[in-house]
Short mmCIF file of N, CA and C in Angstrom, two decimals:
data_model
loop_
_atom_site.label_atom_id
_atom_site.label_comp_id
_atom_site.label_asym_id
_atom_site.label_seq_id
_atom_site.Cartn_x
_atom_site.Cartn_y
_atom_site.Cartn_z
N MET A 1242 165.05 169.40 187.90
CA MET A 1242 166.55 169.84 187.44
C MET A 1242 166.81 171.28 187.72
N VAL A 1243 167.99 171.35 188.48
CA VAL A 1243 168.36 172.66 188.98
C VAL A 1243 169.88 172.82 188.77
N VAL A 1244 170.05 174.02 188.13
CA VAL A 1244 171.58 174.71 188.16
C VAL A 1244 171.50 175.67 188.67
N ALA A 1245 172.34 175.80 189.70
CA ALA A 1245 172.60 176.92 190.50
C ALA A 1245 174.06 177.40 190.87
N GLU A 1246 174.46 178.34 190.81
CA GLU A 1246 175.89 178.85 190.99
C GLU A 1246 176.00 180.22 190.95
N VAL A 1247 177.13 180.61 191.84
CA VAL A 1247 177.81 182.02 191.80
C VAL A 1247 179.11 181.83 191.00
N THR A 1248 179.36 182.61 190.11
CA THR A 1248 180.44 182.34 189.10
C THR A 1248 181.30 183.74 189.02
N ASP A 1249 182.58 183.51 188.36
CA ASP A 1249 183.33 184.76 187.98
C ASP A 1249 183.08 184.71 186.44
N ASP A 1250 182.51 183.83 185.83
CA ASP A 1250 182.35 183.85 184.51
C ASP A 1250 181.33 184.58 183.87
N GLU A 1251 181.58 185.03 182.54
CA GLU A 1251 180.48 185.82 181.90
C GLU A 1251 179.15 185.00 181.65
N LEU A 1252 178.04 185.65 181.87
CA LEU A 1252 176.86 185.09 181.76
C LEU A 1252 176.09 185.28 180.47
N ASP A 1253 175.54 184.10 180.08
CA ASP A 1253 174.72 184.19 178.81
C ASP A 1253 173.63 183.35 179.06
N GLY A 1254 172.50 184.09 179.00
CA GLY A 1254 171.01 183.43 179.20
C GLY A 1254 170.70 182.29 178.07
N ARG A 1255 171.22 182.20 177.01
CA ARG A 1255 170.97 181.41 175.82
C ARG A 1255 171.71 180.14 176.44
N ASP A 1256 172.68 180.19 176.69
CA ASP A 1256 173.61 179.04 177.19
C ASP A 1256 172.97 178.16 178.35
N LEU A 1257 172.35 179.15 179.34
CA LEU A 1257 171.47 178.49 180.61
C LEU A 1257 170.23 177.83 179.88
N LEU A 1258 169.64 178.21 178.94
CA LEU A 1258 168.34 177.89 178.59
C LEU A 1258 168.63 176.47 177.83
N ARG A 1259 169.74 176.41 177.15
CA ARG A 1259 170.04 175.13 176.50
C ARG A 1259 170.29 174.14 177.36
N ARG A 1260 170.41 174.22 178.69
CA ARG A 1260 170.89 173.16 179.86
C ARG A 1260 169.52 172.73 180.49
N ILE A 1261 168.53 173.48 180.36
CA ILE A 1261 167.29 173.01 181.15
C ILE A 1261 166.21 172.66 180.23
N GLY A 1262 165.18 171.97 180.63
CA GLY A 1262 163.89 171.82 180.18
C GLY A 1262 163.73 170.75 179.37
N GLY A 1263 162.72 170.09 178.82
CA GLY A 1263 162.62 168.97 178.00
C GLY A 1263 161.29 169.09 177.01
N THR A 1264 161.06 168.10 176.22
CA THR A 1264 160.05 168.12 175.42
C THR A 1264 158.59 168.31 175.90
N SER A 1265 158.28 168.12 177.34
CA SER A 1265 157.06 168.36 177.78
C SER A 1265 156.89 169.92 178.18
N ASP A 1266 157.84 170.56 177.95
CA ASP A 1266 157.88 171.90 178.44
C ASP A 1266 157.35 172.91 177.35
N GLY A 1267 156.21 173.60 177.50
CA GLY A 1267 155.64 174.45 176.70
C GLY A 1267 156.31 175.72 176.95
N ALA A 1268 156.67 176.18 177.94
CA ALA A 1268 157.29 177.54 178.25
C ALA A 1268 158.57 177.53 178.70
N VAL A 1269 159.48 178.25 178.04
CA VAL A 1269 160.90 178.43 178.51
C VAL A 1269 161.28 179.88 178.44
N ILE A 1270 161.72 180.39 179.70
CA ILE A 1270 161.91 181.90 179.61
C ILE A 1270 163.25 182.09 180.30
N VAL A 1271 163.90 183.41 180.08
CA VAL A 1271 164.94 183.54 180.43
C VAL A 1271 164.98 185.08 180.96
N PHE A 1272 165.51 185.45 182.19
CA PHE A 1272 165.67 186.74 182.65
C PHE A 1272 167.28 187.09 182.69
N GLU A 1273 167.53 188.17 182.18
CA GLU A 1273 169.05 188.54 182.44
C GLU A 1273 169.08 189.91 183.09
N GLY A 1274 169.56 190.12 184.44
CA GLY A 1274 169.79 191.16 184.98
C GLY A 1274 171.14 191.99 184.45
N ARG A 1275 170.96 193.01 184.20
CA ARG A 1275 172.09 193.90 183.48
C ARG A 1275 172.45 195.15 184.57
N VAL A 1276 173.77 195.42 184.30
CA VAL A 1276 174.18 196.59 184.98
C VAL A 1276 173.79 197.94 184.18
N ARG A 1277 173.05 198.75 184.81
CA ARG A 1277 172.56 199.89 184.24
C ARG A 1277 173.61 200.91 184.38
N ASP A 1278 173.69 202.01 183.77
CA ASP A 1278 174.50 203.16 183.52
C ASP A 1278 174.31 204.37 184.44
N HIS A 1279 173.22 204.00 185.36
CA HIS A 1279 172.82 205.30 186.29
C HIS A 1279 171.94 204.49 187.47
N ASN A 1280 171.87 205.17 188.60
CA ASN A 1280 171.17 204.79 189.66
C ASN A 1280 171.06 206.01 190.68
N SER A 1281 169.66 206.21 190.87
CA SER A 1281 169.33 207.44 191.71
C SER A 1281 169.91 208.68 191.24
N GLY A 1282 169.85 208.85 189.92
CA GLY A 1282 170.28 209.99 189.29
C GLY A 1282 171.97 210.16 189.14
N ARG A 1283 172.69 209.27 189.40
CA ARG A 1283 174.12 209.32 189.40
C ARG A 1283 174.45 208.41 188.40
N PRO A 1284 175.63 208.84 187.56
CA PRO A 1284 176.07 207.92 186.38
C PRO A 1284 176.90 206.74 187.24
N VAL A 1285 176.46 205.54 186.86
CA VAL A 1285 177.35 204.27 187.17
C VAL A 1285 178.11 203.87 186.25
N VAL A 1286 179.46 203.91 186.65
CA VAL A 1286 180.52 203.25 185.51
C VAL A 1286 180.80 201.83 185.73
N GLY A 1287 180.31 201.10 186.87
CA GLY A 1287 180.56 199.79 187.10
C GLY A 1287 180.00 199.23 188.37
N LEU A 1288 179.84 198.04 188.64
CA LEU A 1288 179.45 197.37 189.99
C LEU A 1288 180.28 196.32 190.15
N HIS A 1289 180.59 196.16 191.61
CA HIS A 1289 181.35 195.08 192.06
C HIS A 1289 180.49 194.23 192.93
N TYR A 1290 180.69 192.96 192.76
CA TYR A 1290 179.83 191.79 193.53
C TYR A 1290 180.77 191.09 194.38
N ASP A 1291 180.62 190.82 195.74
CA ASP A 1291 181.30 189.99 196.56
C ASP A 1291 180.21 189.07 197.11
N ALA A 1292 180.83 187.97 197.36
CA ALA A 1292 179.80 186.83 198.01
C ALA A 1292 180.48 185.88 198.99
N TYR A 1293 179.74 185.52 199.85
CA TYR A 1293 180.21 184.34 200.63
C TYR A 1293 179.98 182.98 199.76
N ARG A 1294 181.04 182.61 199.03
CA ARG A 1294 181.02 181.79 198.01
C ARG A 1294 180.64 180.28 198.57
N GLU A 1295 181.10 179.99 199.84
CA GLU A 1295 180.73 178.82 200.53
C GLU A 1295 179.45 178.44 200.57
N MET A 1296 178.64 179.50 200.75
CA MET A 1296 177.00 179.47 201.15
C MET A 1296 176.39 179.74 200.04
N ALA A 1297 176.65 180.79 199.09
CA ALA A 1297 175.91 181.29 197.91
C ALA A 1297 175.36 180.10 197.21
N ASP A 1298 176.13 179.27 196.54
CA ASP A 1298 175.73 178.27 195.71
C ASP A 1298 174.57 177.29 196.41
N GLU A 1299 174.81 177.03 197.57
CA GLU A 1299 173.60 176.28 198.27
C GLU A 1299 172.33 177.00 198.65
N VAL A 1300 172.61 178.35 198.81
CA VAL A 1300 171.67 179.17 198.86
C VAL A 1300 170.65 179.34 197.56
N LEU A 1301 171.44 179.44 196.46
CA LEU A 1301 170.78 179.61 195.37
C LEU A 1301 169.93 178.04 194.85
N ARG A 1302 170.56 177.15 195.18
CA ARG A 1302 170.04 175.78 194.81
C ARG A 1302 168.77 175.76 195.79
N GLU A 1303 168.77 176.02 196.75
CA GLU A 1303 167.55 175.92 197.95
C GLU A 1303 166.44 176.88 197.35
N ILE A 1304 166.66 178.03 196.77
CA ILE A 1304 165.59 178.88 196.33
C ILE A 1304 165.10 178.25 195.04
N ALA A 1305 165.95 177.68 194.13
CA ALA A 1305 165.55 177.19 192.96
C ALA A 1305 164.59 175.85 193.27
N VAL A 1306 164.78 175.25 194.00
CA VAL A 1306 164.31 173.96 194.40
C VAL A 1306 162.86 174.35 195.15
N GLU A 1307 162.72 175.37 195.84
CA GLU A 1307 161.50 176.04 196.66
C GLU A 1307 160.63 176.44 195.45
N ALA A 1308 161.21 177.00 194.24
CA ALA A 1308 160.53 177.63 193.23
C ALA A 1308 159.86 176.67 192.50
N ILE A 1309 160.60 175.58 192.27
CA ILE A 1309 159.89 174.42 191.54
C ILE A 1309 158.87 173.57 192.41
N GLN A 1310 158.99 173.57 193.58
CA GLN A 1310 158.04 172.78 194.30
C GLN A 1310 156.71 173.83 194.62
N ALA A 1311 156.99 175.12 194.63
CA ALA A 1311 155.83 176.09 194.59
C ALA A 1311 154.92 176.18 193.56
N THR A 1312 155.79 176.21 192.43
CA THR A 1312 155.22 176.42 191.05
C THR A 1312 154.83 175.37 190.22
N GLY A 1313 155.43 174.26 190.30
CA GLY A 1313 155.38 173.30 189.28
C GLY A 1313 156.41 173.18 188.05
N ALA A 1314 157.22 174.36 188.21
CA ALA A 1314 157.99 174.29 187.02
C ALA A 1314 158.90 173.19 186.78
N SER A 1315 159.36 172.88 185.62
CA SER A 1315 160.05 171.41 185.62
C SER A 1315 161.43 171.82 185.88
N ALA A 1316 162.37 172.91 185.56
CA ALA A 1316 163.67 173.10 185.77
C ALA A 1316 163.96 174.62 185.88
N ILE A 1317 164.86 174.80 186.55
CA ILE A 1317 165.39 176.20 186.82
C ILE A 1317 166.96 176.36 186.84
N GLY A 1318 167.51 177.05 186.10
CA GLY A 1318 168.92 177.56 186.05
C GLY A 1318 169.10 178.91 186.52
N VAL A 1319 169.94 179.15 187.62
CA VAL A 1319 170.12 180.37 187.88
C VAL A 1319 171.68 180.72 188.32
N ARG A 1320 172.22 181.59 187.83
CA ARG A 1320 173.67 182.07 187.72
C ARG A 1320 173.85 183.42 188.28
N HIS A 1321 174.63 183.76 189.26
CA HIS A 1321 174.84 185.10 189.50
C HIS A 1321 176.54 185.33 189.47
N ARG A 1322 176.67 186.62 188.87
CA ARG A 1322 178.23 186.86 188.71
C ARG A 1322 178.71 187.60 189.82
N VAL A 1323 180.06 187.32 190.20
CA VAL A 1323 180.66 188.14 191.09
C VAL A 1323 182.02 188.80 190.24
N GLY A 1324 182.47 189.72 191.05
CA GLY A 1324 183.64 190.44 190.35
C GLY A 1324 183.04 191.73 189.93
N SER A 1325 183.87 192.41 189.12
CA SER A 1325 183.59 193.86 188.46
C SER A 1325 182.93 193.75 187.10
N LEU A 1326 182.00 194.32 186.82
CA LEU A 1326 181.28 194.66 185.72
C LEU A 1326 180.74 196.11 185.37
N ALA A 1327 180.96 196.23 184.14
CA ALA A 1327 180.66 197.70 183.51
C ALA A 1327 179.23 197.70 182.83
N PRO A 1328 178.58 198.55 182.68
CA PRO A 1328 177.22 198.62 181.93
C PRO A 1328 177.49 198.18 180.61
N PRO A 1329 176.86 197.16 179.58
CA PRO A 1329 175.68 196.65 180.21
C PRO A 1329 175.87 195.21 180.57
N GLY A 1330 176.82 194.99 181.33
CA GLY A 1330 177.39 193.58 181.76
C GLY A 1330 176.15 192.74 182.59
N VAL A 1331 176.05 191.53 182.18
CA VAL A 1331 175.13 190.79 182.95
C VAL A 1331 175.73 190.13 184.13
N SER A 1332 174.72 190.49 185.24
CA SER A 1332 175.02 190.24 186.57
C SER A 1332 174.30 188.93 187.05
N LEU A 1333 172.90 188.58 186.55
CA LEU A 1333 172.22 187.63 186.79
C LEU A 1333 171.29 186.90 185.71
N VAL A 1334 171.30 185.53 185.60
CA VAL A 1334 170.76 184.82 184.52
C VAL A 1334 169.55 184.02 185.45
N VAL A 1335 168.42 183.82 185.07
CA VAL A 1335 167.52 183.06 185.61
C VAL A 1335 166.59 182.36 184.41
N ALA A 1336 166.86 181.02 184.23
CA ALA A 1336 166.18 180.47 183.23
C ALA A 1336 165.11 179.50 183.86
N VAL A 1337 164.00 179.35 183.25
CA VAL A 1337 163.03 178.41 183.82
C VAL A 1337 162.24 177.77 182.66
N SER A 1338 161.74 176.55 182.95
CA SER A 1338 161.10 175.67 181.86
C SER A 1338 160.04 175.25 182.69
N ALA A 1339 158.79 175.06 181.99
CA ALA A 1339 157.65 174.74 182.65
C ALA A 1339 156.72 174.08 181.72
N ALA A 1340 155.73 173.38 181.82
CA ALA A 1340 154.71 172.87 180.93
C ALA A 1340 153.83 174.22 180.40
N HIS A 1341 153.65 175.23 181.21
CA HIS A 1341 152.80 176.31 180.62
C HIS A 1341 153.53 177.61 181.26
N ARG A 1342 153.14 178.82 180.76
CA ARG A 1342 153.79 179.93 180.93
C ARG A 1342 153.68 180.50 182.35
N ARG A 1343 152.35 180.40 183.09
CA ARG A 1343 152.30 181.10 184.46
C ARG A 1343 153.29 180.36 185.46
N PRO A 1344 153.22 179.15 185.69
CA PRO A 1344 154.48 178.57 186.40
C PRO A 1344 156.06 178.92 186.12
N ALA A 1345 156.30 179.26 184.73
CA ALA A 1345 157.48 179.76 184.47
C ALA A 1345 157.53 181.23 185.04
N TYR A 1346 156.85 182.07 184.77
CA TYR A 1346 156.85 183.46 185.32
C TYR A 1346 156.86 183.43 186.67
N GLU A 1347 156.06 182.78 187.31
CA GLU A 1347 155.85 182.70 188.90
C GLU A 1347 157.33 182.24 189.59
N ALA A 1348 158.00 181.18 189.04
CA ALA A 1348 159.18 180.53 189.46
C ALA A 1348 160.50 181.50 189.07
N SER A 1349 160.45 182.14 188.21
CA SER A 1349 161.35 183.21 187.78
C SER A 1349 161.18 184.46 188.69
N THR A 1350 159.96 184.78 188.94
CA THR A 1350 159.79 185.96 190.08
C THR A 1350 160.09 185.54 191.41
N TYR A 1351 160.02 184.37 191.96
CA TYR A 1351 160.24 183.84 193.00
C TYR A 1351 161.70 183.79 193.34
N VAL A 1352 162.55 183.28 192.27
CA VAL A 1352 163.99 183.23 192.46
C VAL A 1352 164.51 184.56 192.67
N ILE A 1353 164.14 185.60 191.86
CA ILE A 1353 164.71 186.94 191.78
C ILE A 1353 164.33 187.26 193.06
N GLU A 1354 163.25 187.54 193.42
CA GLU A 1354 162.84 188.00 194.84
C GLU A 1354 163.43 187.44 195.96
N GLU A 1355 163.60 186.12 196.08
CA GLU A 1355 164.27 185.53 197.28
C GLU A 1355 165.69 185.56 197.10
N LEU A 1356 166.24 185.68 196.04
CA LEU A 1356 167.79 185.71 195.94
C LEU A 1356 168.27 187.02 196.50
N LYS A 1357 167.48 188.24 196.03
CA LYS A 1357 167.49 189.69 196.57
C LYS A 1357 167.39 189.44 198.21
N ARG A 1358 166.58 188.79 198.61
CA ARG A 1358 166.36 189.00 200.14
C ARG A 1358 167.43 187.98 200.78
N ARG A 1359 167.89 186.84 200.34
CA ARG A 1359 168.65 185.69 201.05
C ARG A 1359 169.89 185.80 200.52
N LEU A 1360 170.23 185.84 199.28
CA LEU A 1360 171.71 185.48 198.81
C LEU A 1360 172.75 186.24 199.74
N PRO A 1361 173.84 185.51 200.06
CA PRO A 1361 174.68 186.26 200.84
C PRO A 1361 175.72 186.98 199.80
N LEU A 1362 175.39 187.95 199.11
CA LEU A 1362 176.09 188.83 198.14
C LEU A 1362 175.87 190.06 198.30
N TRP A 1363 176.91 191.06 198.08
CA TRP A 1363 177.23 192.42 198.45
C TRP A 1363 177.35 193.00 197.18
N LYS A 1364 176.77 194.44 196.77
CA LYS A 1364 177.12 195.02 195.83
C LYS A 1364 177.49 196.28 195.75
N ARG A 1365 178.79 196.66 195.30
CA ARG A 1365 179.20 198.02 195.32
C ARG A 1365 179.15 198.82 194.13
N GLU A 1366 178.46 200.00 193.96
CA GLU A 1366 178.46 200.89 192.82
C GLU A 1366 179.73 201.75 192.73
N GLU A 1367 180.19 201.88 191.56
CA GLU A 1367 181.22 202.82 191.33
C GLU A 1367 180.72 203.78 190.43
N TYR A 1368 181.05 205.23 190.68
CA TYR A 1368 180.34 206.40 190.09
C TYR A 1368 181.41 206.89 189.12
N GLY A 1369 180.75 207.74 188.08
CA GLY A 1369 181.53 208.42 187.05
C GLY A 1369 182.68 209.44 187.85
N ASP A 1370 182.28 209.78 189.18
CA ASP A 1370 183.18 210.78 189.84
C ASP A 1370 184.33 210.07 190.63
N GLY A 1371 184.14 208.75 190.36
CA GLY A 1371 185.50 208.10 191.27
C GLY A 1371 185.09 207.49 192.66
N THR A 1372 184.00 207.90 193.14
CA THR A 1372 183.44 207.23 194.37
C THR A 1372 182.67 205.97 194.18
N THR A 1373 182.53 205.33 195.34
CA THR A 1373 181.88 204.04 195.40
C THR A 1373 180.95 204.08 196.61
N ARG A 1374 179.99 203.10 196.44
CA ARG A 1374 179.00 202.86 197.55
C ARG A 1374 178.37 201.45 197.58
N TRP A 1375 178.67 201.00 198.74
CA TRP A 1375 177.96 199.73 199.16
C TRP A 1375 176.36 199.89 199.10
N LEU A 1376 175.62 199.14 198.18
CA LEU A 1376 174.23 199.49 198.25
C LEU A 1376 173.63 198.66 199.62
N GLY A 1377 172.60 199.45 199.98
CA GLY A 1377 172.16 198.97 201.25
C GLY A 1377 172.63 199.68 202.58
N GLY A 1378 173.95 200.36 202.10
CA GLY A 1378 174.62 201.07 203.18
C GLY A 1378 175.34 200.11 204.10
N GLU A 1379 175.69 198.82 203.55
CA GLU A 1379 176.42 198.02 204.57
C GLU A 1379 177.86 197.46 203.89
N MET A 1380 178.81 197.30 204.39
CA MET A 1380 180.00 196.72 203.95
C MET A 1380 179.61 195.14 204.10
N PRO A 1381 180.38 194.27 203.50
CA PRO A 1381 180.19 192.97 203.66
C PRO A 1381 180.88 192.51 204.80
N PRO A 1382 180.37 191.44 205.44
CA PRO A 1382 181.11 191.05 206.79
C PRO A 1382 182.33 190.61 206.50
N LEU A 1383 183.01 190.85 208.04
CA LEU A 1383 184.47 190.22 208.02
C LEU A 1383 184.49 188.78 207.74
N ASP A 1384 185.63 188.43 207.00
CA ASP A 1384 185.81 186.99 207.07
C ASP A 1384 186.45 186.48 208.29
N PRO A 1385 186.69 184.92 208.46
CA PRO A 1385 187.28 184.54 209.66
C PRO A 1385 188.52 185.29 210.08
N ALA A 1386 189.47 185.62 209.22
CA ALA A 1386 190.83 186.44 209.52
C ALA A 1386 190.66 187.73 209.70
N GLY A 1387 189.31 188.22 209.91
CA GLY A 1387 189.07 189.65 210.18
C GLY A 1387 189.14 190.60 208.91
N ALA A 1388 189.50 190.14 207.65
CA ALA A 1388 189.51 191.05 206.64
C ALA A 1388 188.13 191.11 205.84
N ARG A 1389 188.04 192.45 205.27
CA ARG A 1389 186.83 192.46 204.63
C ARG A 1389 187.18 191.83 203.01
N PRO A 1390 186.15 191.63 202.23
CA PRO A 1390 186.56 190.99 200.84
C PRO A 1390 187.22 192.44 199.95
N GLU A 1391 188.06 192.03 199.13
CA GLU A 1391 188.71 193.24 198.51
C GLU A 1391 187.79 194.31 197.73
N THR A 1392 188.29 195.54 198.15
CA THR A 1392 187.44 196.64 197.68
C THR A 1392 188.22 197.62 197.02
N PRO A 1393 188.77 197.33 195.72
CA PRO A 1393 189.57 198.31 194.98
C PRO A 1393 188.81 199.48 194.56
N ARG A 1394 189.63 200.68 194.70
CA ARG A 1394 188.97 201.84 194.25
C ARG A 1394 189.44 202.07 192.84
N ARG A 1395 188.49 203.03 192.15
CA ARG A 1395 188.90 203.23 190.78
C ARG A 1395 190.04 204.22 190.74
N GLY A 1396 190.85 204.06 189.82
CA GLY A 1396 191.98 205.09 189.44
C GLY A 1396 193.05 204.93 190.85
N GLY A 1397 193.06 203.86 191.40
CA GLY A 1397 194.20 203.47 192.23
C GLY A 1397 193.78 202.81 193.43
#
C-alpha cells in the first residue's frame, strides 16, 4: 500500500500512520520534517515550497514503491507540503509499516534521500531581515507560459 502526494494541506504524522499498516506489522514509524528557525547562522522566519505538481505525486509514488521493493516494508505514506510555512511547521511526513524495525527505518531513509534528490520541488528561505534565497542557488524552472512560480516577498 502506498499513499503519496504533494499537498497544500497541513500535515500530521498521526493521521498518515492511521492510514497504513496492518496486524502483521510489528514496526510502524513516522518521520516529520519541520521548518527550523535558523539555517547557516541566519534566522529563518519561513519557507516557501513550489512544486511541479503534475509530476510530483507520480515521483513520490515511484519512490515509495521502490522503497517497498528494496526493503520489504509493507506500506509507505509520504506527503510533502507546498506553500508557505513558518517554524515549526511540518513540511514532510513519511510513515512506514513493516514486519520488523530494520526495513521500516531503511524504507523511511530511502524515501527521504530519494525525494531530496528527485522530487520536482523548490524551497525558498525567508530571513528575519526580509531577504529571501532559493536553496541550492536555483530558481524554479519556467512554466510553459514562460512565468516562474509565484515568489511573493515579505513585507510587500
